[in-house]
CSV table of C-alpha atoms in Angstrom, one decimal:
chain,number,residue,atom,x,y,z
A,857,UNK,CA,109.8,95.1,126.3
A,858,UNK,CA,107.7,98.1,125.5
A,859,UNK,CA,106.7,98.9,121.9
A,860,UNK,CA,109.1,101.6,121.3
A,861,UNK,CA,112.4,100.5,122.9
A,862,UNK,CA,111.4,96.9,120.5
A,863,UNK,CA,111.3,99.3,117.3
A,864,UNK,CA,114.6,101.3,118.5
A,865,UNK,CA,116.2,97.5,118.7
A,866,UNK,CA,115.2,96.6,115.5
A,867,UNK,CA,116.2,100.2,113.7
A,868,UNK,CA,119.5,99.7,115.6
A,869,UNK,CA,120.0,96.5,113.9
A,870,UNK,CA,118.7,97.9,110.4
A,871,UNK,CA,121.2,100.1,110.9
A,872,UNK,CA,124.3,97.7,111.5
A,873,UNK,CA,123.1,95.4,108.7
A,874,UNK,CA,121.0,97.7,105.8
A,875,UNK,CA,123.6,97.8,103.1
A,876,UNK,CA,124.7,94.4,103.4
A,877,UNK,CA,121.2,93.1,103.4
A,878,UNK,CA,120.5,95.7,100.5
A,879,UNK,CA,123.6,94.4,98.7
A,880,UNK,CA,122.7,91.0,99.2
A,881,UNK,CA,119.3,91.9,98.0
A,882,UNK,CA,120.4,93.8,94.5
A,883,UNK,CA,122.8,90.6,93.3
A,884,UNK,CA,119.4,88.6,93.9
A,885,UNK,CA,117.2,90.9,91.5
A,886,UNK,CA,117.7,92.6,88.5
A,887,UNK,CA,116.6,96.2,89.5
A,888,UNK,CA,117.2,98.7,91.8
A,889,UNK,CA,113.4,98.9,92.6
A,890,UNK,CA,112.9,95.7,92.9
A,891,UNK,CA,115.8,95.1,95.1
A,892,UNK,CA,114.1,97.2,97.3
A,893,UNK,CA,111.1,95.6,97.4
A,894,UNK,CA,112.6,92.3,97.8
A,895,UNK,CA,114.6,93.8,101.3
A,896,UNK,CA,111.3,95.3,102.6
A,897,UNK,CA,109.7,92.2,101.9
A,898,UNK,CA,111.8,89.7,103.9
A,899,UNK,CA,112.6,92.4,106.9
A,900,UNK,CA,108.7,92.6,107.3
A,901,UNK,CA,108.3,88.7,106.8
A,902,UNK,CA,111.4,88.7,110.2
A,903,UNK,CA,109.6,91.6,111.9
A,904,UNK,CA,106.6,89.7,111.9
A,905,UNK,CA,108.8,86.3,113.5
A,906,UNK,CA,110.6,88.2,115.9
A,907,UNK,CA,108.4,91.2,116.7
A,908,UNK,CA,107.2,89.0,120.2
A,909,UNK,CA,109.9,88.9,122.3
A,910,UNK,CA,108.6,86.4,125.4
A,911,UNK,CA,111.2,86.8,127.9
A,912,UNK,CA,111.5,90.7,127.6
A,913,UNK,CA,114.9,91.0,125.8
A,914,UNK,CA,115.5,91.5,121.9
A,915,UNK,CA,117.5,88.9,120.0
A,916,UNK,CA,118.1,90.0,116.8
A,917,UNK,CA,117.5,87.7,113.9
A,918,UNK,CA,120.9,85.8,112.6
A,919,UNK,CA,122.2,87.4,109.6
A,920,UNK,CA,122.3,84.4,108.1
A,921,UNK,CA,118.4,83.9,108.3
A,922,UNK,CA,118.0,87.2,107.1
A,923,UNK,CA,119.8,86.2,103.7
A,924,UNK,CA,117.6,83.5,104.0
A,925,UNK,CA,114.5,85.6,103.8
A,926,UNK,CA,115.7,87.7,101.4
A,927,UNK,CA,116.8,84.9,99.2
A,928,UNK,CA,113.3,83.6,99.7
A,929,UNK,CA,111.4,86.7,99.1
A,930,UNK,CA,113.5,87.5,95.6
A,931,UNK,CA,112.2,83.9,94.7
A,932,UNK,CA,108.6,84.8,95.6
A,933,UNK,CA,109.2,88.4,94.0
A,934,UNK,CA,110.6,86.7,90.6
A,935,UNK,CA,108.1,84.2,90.0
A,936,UNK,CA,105.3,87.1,90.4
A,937,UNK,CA,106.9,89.5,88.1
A,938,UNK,CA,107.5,86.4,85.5
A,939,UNK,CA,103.9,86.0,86.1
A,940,UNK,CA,103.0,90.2,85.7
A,941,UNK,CA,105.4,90.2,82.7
A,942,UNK,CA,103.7,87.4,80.8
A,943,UNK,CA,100.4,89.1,81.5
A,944,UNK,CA,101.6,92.3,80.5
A,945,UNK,CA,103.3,90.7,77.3
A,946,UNK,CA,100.0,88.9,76.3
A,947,UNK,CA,97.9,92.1,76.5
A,948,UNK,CA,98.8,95.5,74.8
A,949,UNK,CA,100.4,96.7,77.9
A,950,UNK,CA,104.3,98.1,77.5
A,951,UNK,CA,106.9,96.1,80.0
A,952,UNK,CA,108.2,99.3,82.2
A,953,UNK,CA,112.1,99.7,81.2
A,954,UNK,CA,114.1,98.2,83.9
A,955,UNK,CA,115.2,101.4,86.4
A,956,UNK,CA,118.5,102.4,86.6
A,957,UNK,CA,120.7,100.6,88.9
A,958,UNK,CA,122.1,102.8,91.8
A,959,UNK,CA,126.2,102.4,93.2
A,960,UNK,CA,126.5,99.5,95.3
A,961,UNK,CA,129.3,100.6,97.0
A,962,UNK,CA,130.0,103.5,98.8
A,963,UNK,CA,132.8,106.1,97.3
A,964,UNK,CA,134.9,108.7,97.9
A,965,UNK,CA,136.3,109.6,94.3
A,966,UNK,CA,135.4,109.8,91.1
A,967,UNK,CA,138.0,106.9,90.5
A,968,UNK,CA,136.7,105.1,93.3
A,969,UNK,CA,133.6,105.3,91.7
A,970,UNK,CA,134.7,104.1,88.4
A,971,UNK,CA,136.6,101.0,90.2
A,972,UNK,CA,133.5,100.8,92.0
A,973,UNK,CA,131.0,100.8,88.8
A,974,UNK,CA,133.8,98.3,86.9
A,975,UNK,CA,133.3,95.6,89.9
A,976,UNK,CA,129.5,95.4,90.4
A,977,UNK,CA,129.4,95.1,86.6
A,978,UNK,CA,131.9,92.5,86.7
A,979,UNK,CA,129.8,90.8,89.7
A,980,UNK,CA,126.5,91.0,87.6
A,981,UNK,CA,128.6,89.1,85.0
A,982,UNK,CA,129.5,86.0,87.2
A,983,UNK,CA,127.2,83.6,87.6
A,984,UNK,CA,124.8,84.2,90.4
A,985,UNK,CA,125.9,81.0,92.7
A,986,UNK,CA,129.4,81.9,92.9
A,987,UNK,CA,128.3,86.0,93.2
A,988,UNK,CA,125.8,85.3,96.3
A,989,UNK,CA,128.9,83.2,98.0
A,990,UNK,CA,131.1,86.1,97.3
A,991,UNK,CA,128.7,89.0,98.4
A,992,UNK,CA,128.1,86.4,102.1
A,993,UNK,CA,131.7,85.7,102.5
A,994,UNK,CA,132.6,89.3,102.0
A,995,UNK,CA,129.9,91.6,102.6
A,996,UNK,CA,128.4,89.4,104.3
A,997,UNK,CA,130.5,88.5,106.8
A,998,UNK,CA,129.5,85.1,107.2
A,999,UNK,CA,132.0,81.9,107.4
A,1000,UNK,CA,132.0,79.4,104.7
A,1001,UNK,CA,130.0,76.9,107.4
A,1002,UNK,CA,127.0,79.3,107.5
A,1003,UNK,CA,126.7,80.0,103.9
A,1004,UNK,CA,126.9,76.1,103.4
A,1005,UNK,CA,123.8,76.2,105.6
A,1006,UNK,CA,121.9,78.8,104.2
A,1007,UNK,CA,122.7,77.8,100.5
A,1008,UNK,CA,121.9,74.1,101.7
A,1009,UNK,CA,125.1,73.3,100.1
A,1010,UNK,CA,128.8,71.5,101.7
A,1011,UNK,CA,131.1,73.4,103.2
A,1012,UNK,CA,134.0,72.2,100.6
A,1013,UNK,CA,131.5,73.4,97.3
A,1014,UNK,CA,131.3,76.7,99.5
A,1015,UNK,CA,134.8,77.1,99.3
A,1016,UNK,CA,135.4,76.7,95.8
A,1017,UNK,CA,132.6,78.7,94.8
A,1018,UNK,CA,134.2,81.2,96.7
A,1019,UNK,CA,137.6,80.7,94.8
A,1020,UNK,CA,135.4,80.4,91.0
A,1021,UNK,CA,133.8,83.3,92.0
A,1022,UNK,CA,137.1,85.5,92.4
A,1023,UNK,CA,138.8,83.9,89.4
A,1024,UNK,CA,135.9,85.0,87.5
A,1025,UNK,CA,136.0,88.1,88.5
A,1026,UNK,CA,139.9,88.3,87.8
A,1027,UNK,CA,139.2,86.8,84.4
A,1028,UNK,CA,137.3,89.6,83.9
A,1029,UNK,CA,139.1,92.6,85.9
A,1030,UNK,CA,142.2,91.2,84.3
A,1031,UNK,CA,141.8,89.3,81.1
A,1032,UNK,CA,145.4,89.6,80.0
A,1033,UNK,CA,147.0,87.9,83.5
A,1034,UNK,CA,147.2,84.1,82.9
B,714,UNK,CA,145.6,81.3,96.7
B,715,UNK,CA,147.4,83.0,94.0
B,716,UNK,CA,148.2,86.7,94.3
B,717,UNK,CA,146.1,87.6,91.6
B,718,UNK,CA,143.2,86.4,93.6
B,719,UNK,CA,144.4,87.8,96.9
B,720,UNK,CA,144.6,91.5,95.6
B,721,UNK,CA,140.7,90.7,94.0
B,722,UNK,CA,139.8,89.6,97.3
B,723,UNK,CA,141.7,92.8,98.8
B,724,UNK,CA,140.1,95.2,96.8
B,725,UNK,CA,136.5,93.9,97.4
B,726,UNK,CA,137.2,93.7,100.9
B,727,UNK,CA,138.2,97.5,100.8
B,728,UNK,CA,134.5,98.6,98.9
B,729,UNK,CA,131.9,98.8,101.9
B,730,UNK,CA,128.2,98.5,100.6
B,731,UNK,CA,126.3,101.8,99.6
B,732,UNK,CA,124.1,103.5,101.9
B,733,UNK,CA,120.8,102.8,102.1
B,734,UNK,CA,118.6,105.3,100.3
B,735,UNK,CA,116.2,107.9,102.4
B,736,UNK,CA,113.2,106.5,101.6
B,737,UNK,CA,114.4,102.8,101.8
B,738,UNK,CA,115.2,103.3,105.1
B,739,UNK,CA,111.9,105.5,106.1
B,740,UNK,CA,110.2,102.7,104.6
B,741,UNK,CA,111.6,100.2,106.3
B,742,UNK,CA,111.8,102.2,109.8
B,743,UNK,CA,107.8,102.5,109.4
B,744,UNK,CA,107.6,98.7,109.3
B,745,UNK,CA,108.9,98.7,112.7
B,746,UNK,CA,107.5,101.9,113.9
B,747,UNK,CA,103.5,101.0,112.9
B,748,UNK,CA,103.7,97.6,115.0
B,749,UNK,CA,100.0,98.4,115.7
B,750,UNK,CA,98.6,98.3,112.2
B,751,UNK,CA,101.3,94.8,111.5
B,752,UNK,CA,100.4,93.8,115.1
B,753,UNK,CA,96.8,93.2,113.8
B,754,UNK,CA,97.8,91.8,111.0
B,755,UNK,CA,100.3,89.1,112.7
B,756,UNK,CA,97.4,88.7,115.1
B,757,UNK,CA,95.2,87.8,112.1
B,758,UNK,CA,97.6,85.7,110.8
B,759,UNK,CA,97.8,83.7,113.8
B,760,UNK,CA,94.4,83.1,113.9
B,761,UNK,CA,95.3,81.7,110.7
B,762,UNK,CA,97.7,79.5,112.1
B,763,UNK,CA,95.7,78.5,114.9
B,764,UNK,CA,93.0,76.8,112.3
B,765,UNK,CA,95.8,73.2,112.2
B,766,UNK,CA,95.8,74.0,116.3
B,767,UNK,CA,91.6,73.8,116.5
B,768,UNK,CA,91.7,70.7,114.1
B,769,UNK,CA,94.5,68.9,116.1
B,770,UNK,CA,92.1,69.4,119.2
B,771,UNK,CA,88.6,68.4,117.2
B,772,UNK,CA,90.6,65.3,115.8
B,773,UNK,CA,91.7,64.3,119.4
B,774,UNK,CA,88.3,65.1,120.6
B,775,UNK,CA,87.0,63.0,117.6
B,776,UNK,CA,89.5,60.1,118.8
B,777,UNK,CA,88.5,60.2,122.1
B,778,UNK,CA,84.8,60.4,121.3
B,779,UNK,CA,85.3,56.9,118.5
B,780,UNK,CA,87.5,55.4,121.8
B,781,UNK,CA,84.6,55.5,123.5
B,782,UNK,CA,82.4,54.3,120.8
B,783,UNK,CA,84.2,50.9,120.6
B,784,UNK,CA,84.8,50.7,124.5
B,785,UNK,CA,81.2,50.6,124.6
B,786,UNK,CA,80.6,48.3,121.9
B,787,UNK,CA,83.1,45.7,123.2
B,788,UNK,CA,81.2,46.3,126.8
B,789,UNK,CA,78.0,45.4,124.6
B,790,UNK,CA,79.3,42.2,122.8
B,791,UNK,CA,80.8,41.2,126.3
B,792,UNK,CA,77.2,41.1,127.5
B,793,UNK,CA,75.2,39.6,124.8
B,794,UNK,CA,78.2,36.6,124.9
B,795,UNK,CA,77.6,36.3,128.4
B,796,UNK,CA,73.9,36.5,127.7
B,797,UNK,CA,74.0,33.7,124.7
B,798,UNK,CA,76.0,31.5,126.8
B,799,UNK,CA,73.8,31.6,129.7
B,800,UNK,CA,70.8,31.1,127.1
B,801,UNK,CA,72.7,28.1,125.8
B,802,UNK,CA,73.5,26.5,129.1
B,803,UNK,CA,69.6,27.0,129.8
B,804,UNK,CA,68.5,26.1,126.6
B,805,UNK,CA,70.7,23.3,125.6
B,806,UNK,CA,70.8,21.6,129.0
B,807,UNK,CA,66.9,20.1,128.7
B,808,UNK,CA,67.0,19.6,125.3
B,809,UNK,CA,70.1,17.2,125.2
B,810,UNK,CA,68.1,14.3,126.0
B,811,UNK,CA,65.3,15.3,122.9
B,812,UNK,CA,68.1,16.2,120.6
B,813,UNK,CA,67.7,15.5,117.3
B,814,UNK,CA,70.5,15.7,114.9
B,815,UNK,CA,70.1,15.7,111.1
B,816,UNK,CA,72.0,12.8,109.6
B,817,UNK,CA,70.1,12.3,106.1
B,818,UNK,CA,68.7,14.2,103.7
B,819,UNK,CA,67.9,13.6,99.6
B,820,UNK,CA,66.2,14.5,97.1
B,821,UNK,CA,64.6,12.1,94.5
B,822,UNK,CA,63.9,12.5,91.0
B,823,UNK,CA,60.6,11.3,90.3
B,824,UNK,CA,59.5,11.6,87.0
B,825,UNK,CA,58.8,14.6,84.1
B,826,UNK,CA,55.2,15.6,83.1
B,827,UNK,CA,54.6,17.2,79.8
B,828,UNK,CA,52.5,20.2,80.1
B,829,UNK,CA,52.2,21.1,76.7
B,830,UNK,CA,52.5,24.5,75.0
B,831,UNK,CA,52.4,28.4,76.4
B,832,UNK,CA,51.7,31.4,74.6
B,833,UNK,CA,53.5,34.1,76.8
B,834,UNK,CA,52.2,37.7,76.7
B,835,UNK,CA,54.5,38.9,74.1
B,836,UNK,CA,53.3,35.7,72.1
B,837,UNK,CA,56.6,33.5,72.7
B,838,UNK,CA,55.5,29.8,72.6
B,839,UNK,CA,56.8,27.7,75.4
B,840,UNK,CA,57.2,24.1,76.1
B,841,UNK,CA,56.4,23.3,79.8
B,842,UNK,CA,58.2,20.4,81.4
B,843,UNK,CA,57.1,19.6,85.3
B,844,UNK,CA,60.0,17.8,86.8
B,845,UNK,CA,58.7,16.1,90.0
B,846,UNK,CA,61.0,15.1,92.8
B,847,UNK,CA,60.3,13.8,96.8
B,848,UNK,CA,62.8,15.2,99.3
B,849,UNK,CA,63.0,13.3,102.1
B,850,UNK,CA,65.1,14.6,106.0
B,851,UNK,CA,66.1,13.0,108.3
B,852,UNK,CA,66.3,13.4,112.2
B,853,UNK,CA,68.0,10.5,114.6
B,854,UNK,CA,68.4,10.8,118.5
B,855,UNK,CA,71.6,9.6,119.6
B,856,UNK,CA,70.3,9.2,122.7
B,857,UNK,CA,67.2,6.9,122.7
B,858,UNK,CA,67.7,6.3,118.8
B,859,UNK,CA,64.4,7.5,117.7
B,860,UNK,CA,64.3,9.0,114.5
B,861,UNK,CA,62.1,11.7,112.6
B,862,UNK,CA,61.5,11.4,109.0
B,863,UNK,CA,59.9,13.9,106.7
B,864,UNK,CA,59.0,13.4,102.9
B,865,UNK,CA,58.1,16.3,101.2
B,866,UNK,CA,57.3,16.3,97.4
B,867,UNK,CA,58.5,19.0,95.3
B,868,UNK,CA,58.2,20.1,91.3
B,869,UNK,CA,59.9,22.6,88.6
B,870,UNK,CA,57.9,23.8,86.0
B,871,UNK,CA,60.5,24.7,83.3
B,872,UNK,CA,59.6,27.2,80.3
B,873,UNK,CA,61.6,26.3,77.0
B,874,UNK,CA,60.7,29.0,74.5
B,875,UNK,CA,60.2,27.0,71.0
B,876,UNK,CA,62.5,28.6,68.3
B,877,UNK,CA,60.5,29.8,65.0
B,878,UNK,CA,61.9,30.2,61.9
């Protein structure tokens, strides 16, 4: 496969699967910026696995070792800025503010927006194991079998993180329904 | 699932992810455009990665070389048994009618001899006892049962330092 058919494969794909990745990547991290970083970090980690196709034809990677990579790479990326942080606490350097978190979801309307704003606050709020099997299950599009294999986890605990993670979130869309 | 749940789960399923922003997407479009300049860098990696690769061969290589090692020095004890049994067989053989075997051997006290008193260098007096004593061996042939005897006299000069108040 020539050079530039292999990078039209892999934009295609980027294409398909950016904002789920991106998504994926932002209820990992706790910035916008570094959400970002985190997604450009684990698609050039897979780029550099899969850029040799050997018998000619591009497989893409699985989507669910892409979460995989980005999981990874917001690990890697949180121990480093724990590390940058300390540093920067110990000398006389100011800690940048934290940028301003962009929509995660796409909208229409200003009250789609609003709905919109009201959930990924309500997602941040969860706790992170029962918001990344939401964001797979949903966003994700991957079955309860796959997450339990990429969060090294049963398929049962998948489940009812799954059901946690939507009572949760109702708990906190609607605190006043029992 | 309760219905509560089921219109969450509706409504989440009706958001679709935000796009990705321009310069995200340049970014990440670059990574796959400049294969080149990551191409070198992958192949750089892999030489990396072949490092274990070049040990696994230098440790088989080391293997093989040791294999051959002990091959050789079984090949070598081999011969030097086949060479000290042939030397026995043709050492042994004329000897067994001349053999003599040790069957006695002591050693007798004799007597002590007071050698009086030592000054050492650092000016420590010594007593000097000469214990005197005759070993005598021992050698019978089975075969004709002549024997060989040897006496030979031995003594121990012991140094006890004298204590000085």
């Amino acid at each position: 496969m020539k050079k530039e058919s292999l990078a039209e494969s892999w934009k295609e794909w980027f294409h398909l699967n950016g904002t789920r990745l991106l998504l994926f990547a932002r209820g990992k991290t706790k910035s916008e910026a570094d959400a970002q970083d985190v997604l450009q970090d684990a698609i050039l980690r897979l780029w550099k696995s899969y850029s040799s196709p050997i018998d000619g034809h591009f497989d893409p990677p699985p989507l669910a070792l892409t979460y995989t990579a980005i999981r990874n790479a917001a690990i890697d990326h949180a121990r480093r800025t724990n590390r940058r942080t300390q540093r920067e606490q110990k000398s006389d350097f100011i800690v940048r503010d934290r940028d301003q978190v962009k929509n995660w979801f796409e909208t229409s309307s200003l009250e789609q927006s609003e709905q919109a704003q009201i959930i990924k606050e309500a997602l941040q709020q969860i706790p992170e194991k029962f918001q990344e099997v939401l964001t797979l299950k949903i966003w994700g599009e991957l079955t309860f079998a796959e997450i339990a294999e990429n969060l090294n986890i049963p398929a049962n605990t998948a489940a009812s993180r799954y059901r946690y993670a939507l009572d949760a979130l109702r708990k906190i869309l609607k605190p006043n329904s029992i | 699932m309760k219905t509560d749940l089921k219109e969450i789960e509706q409504k989440l399923h009706e958001l679709k992810p935000a796009k990705l922003p321009d310069d995200l997407s340049a970014k990440i479009e670059n990574i796959f455009e400049n294969s080149d300049h990551i191409q070198n860098k992958h192949t750089a990696l892999r030489k990396i990665i072949w490092l274990p690769k070049m040990q696994k061969i230098s440790a088989v290589a080391a293997l093989l070389i040791a294999c051959v090692g002990v091959f050789f020095a079984i090949l070598n004890d081999q011969n030097s048994s086949n060479k000290t049994t042939s030397s026995k067989v043709s050492v042994n053989k004329p000897l067994k009618k001349d053999q003599f075997v040790p069957t006695n051997a002591k050693n007798v006290f004799e007597g002590v001899k007071d050698e009086g008193l030592f000054l050492s260098k650092d000016k420590i007096p010594y007593h000097g006892v000469r214990y005197q004593f005759l070993d005598s061996f021992l050698w019978e042939n089975e075969e004709d049962g002549s024997s060989i005897e040897m006496k030979v006299p031995s003594q121990r000069l012991f140094l006890v330092p004298i204590k000085t108040h």
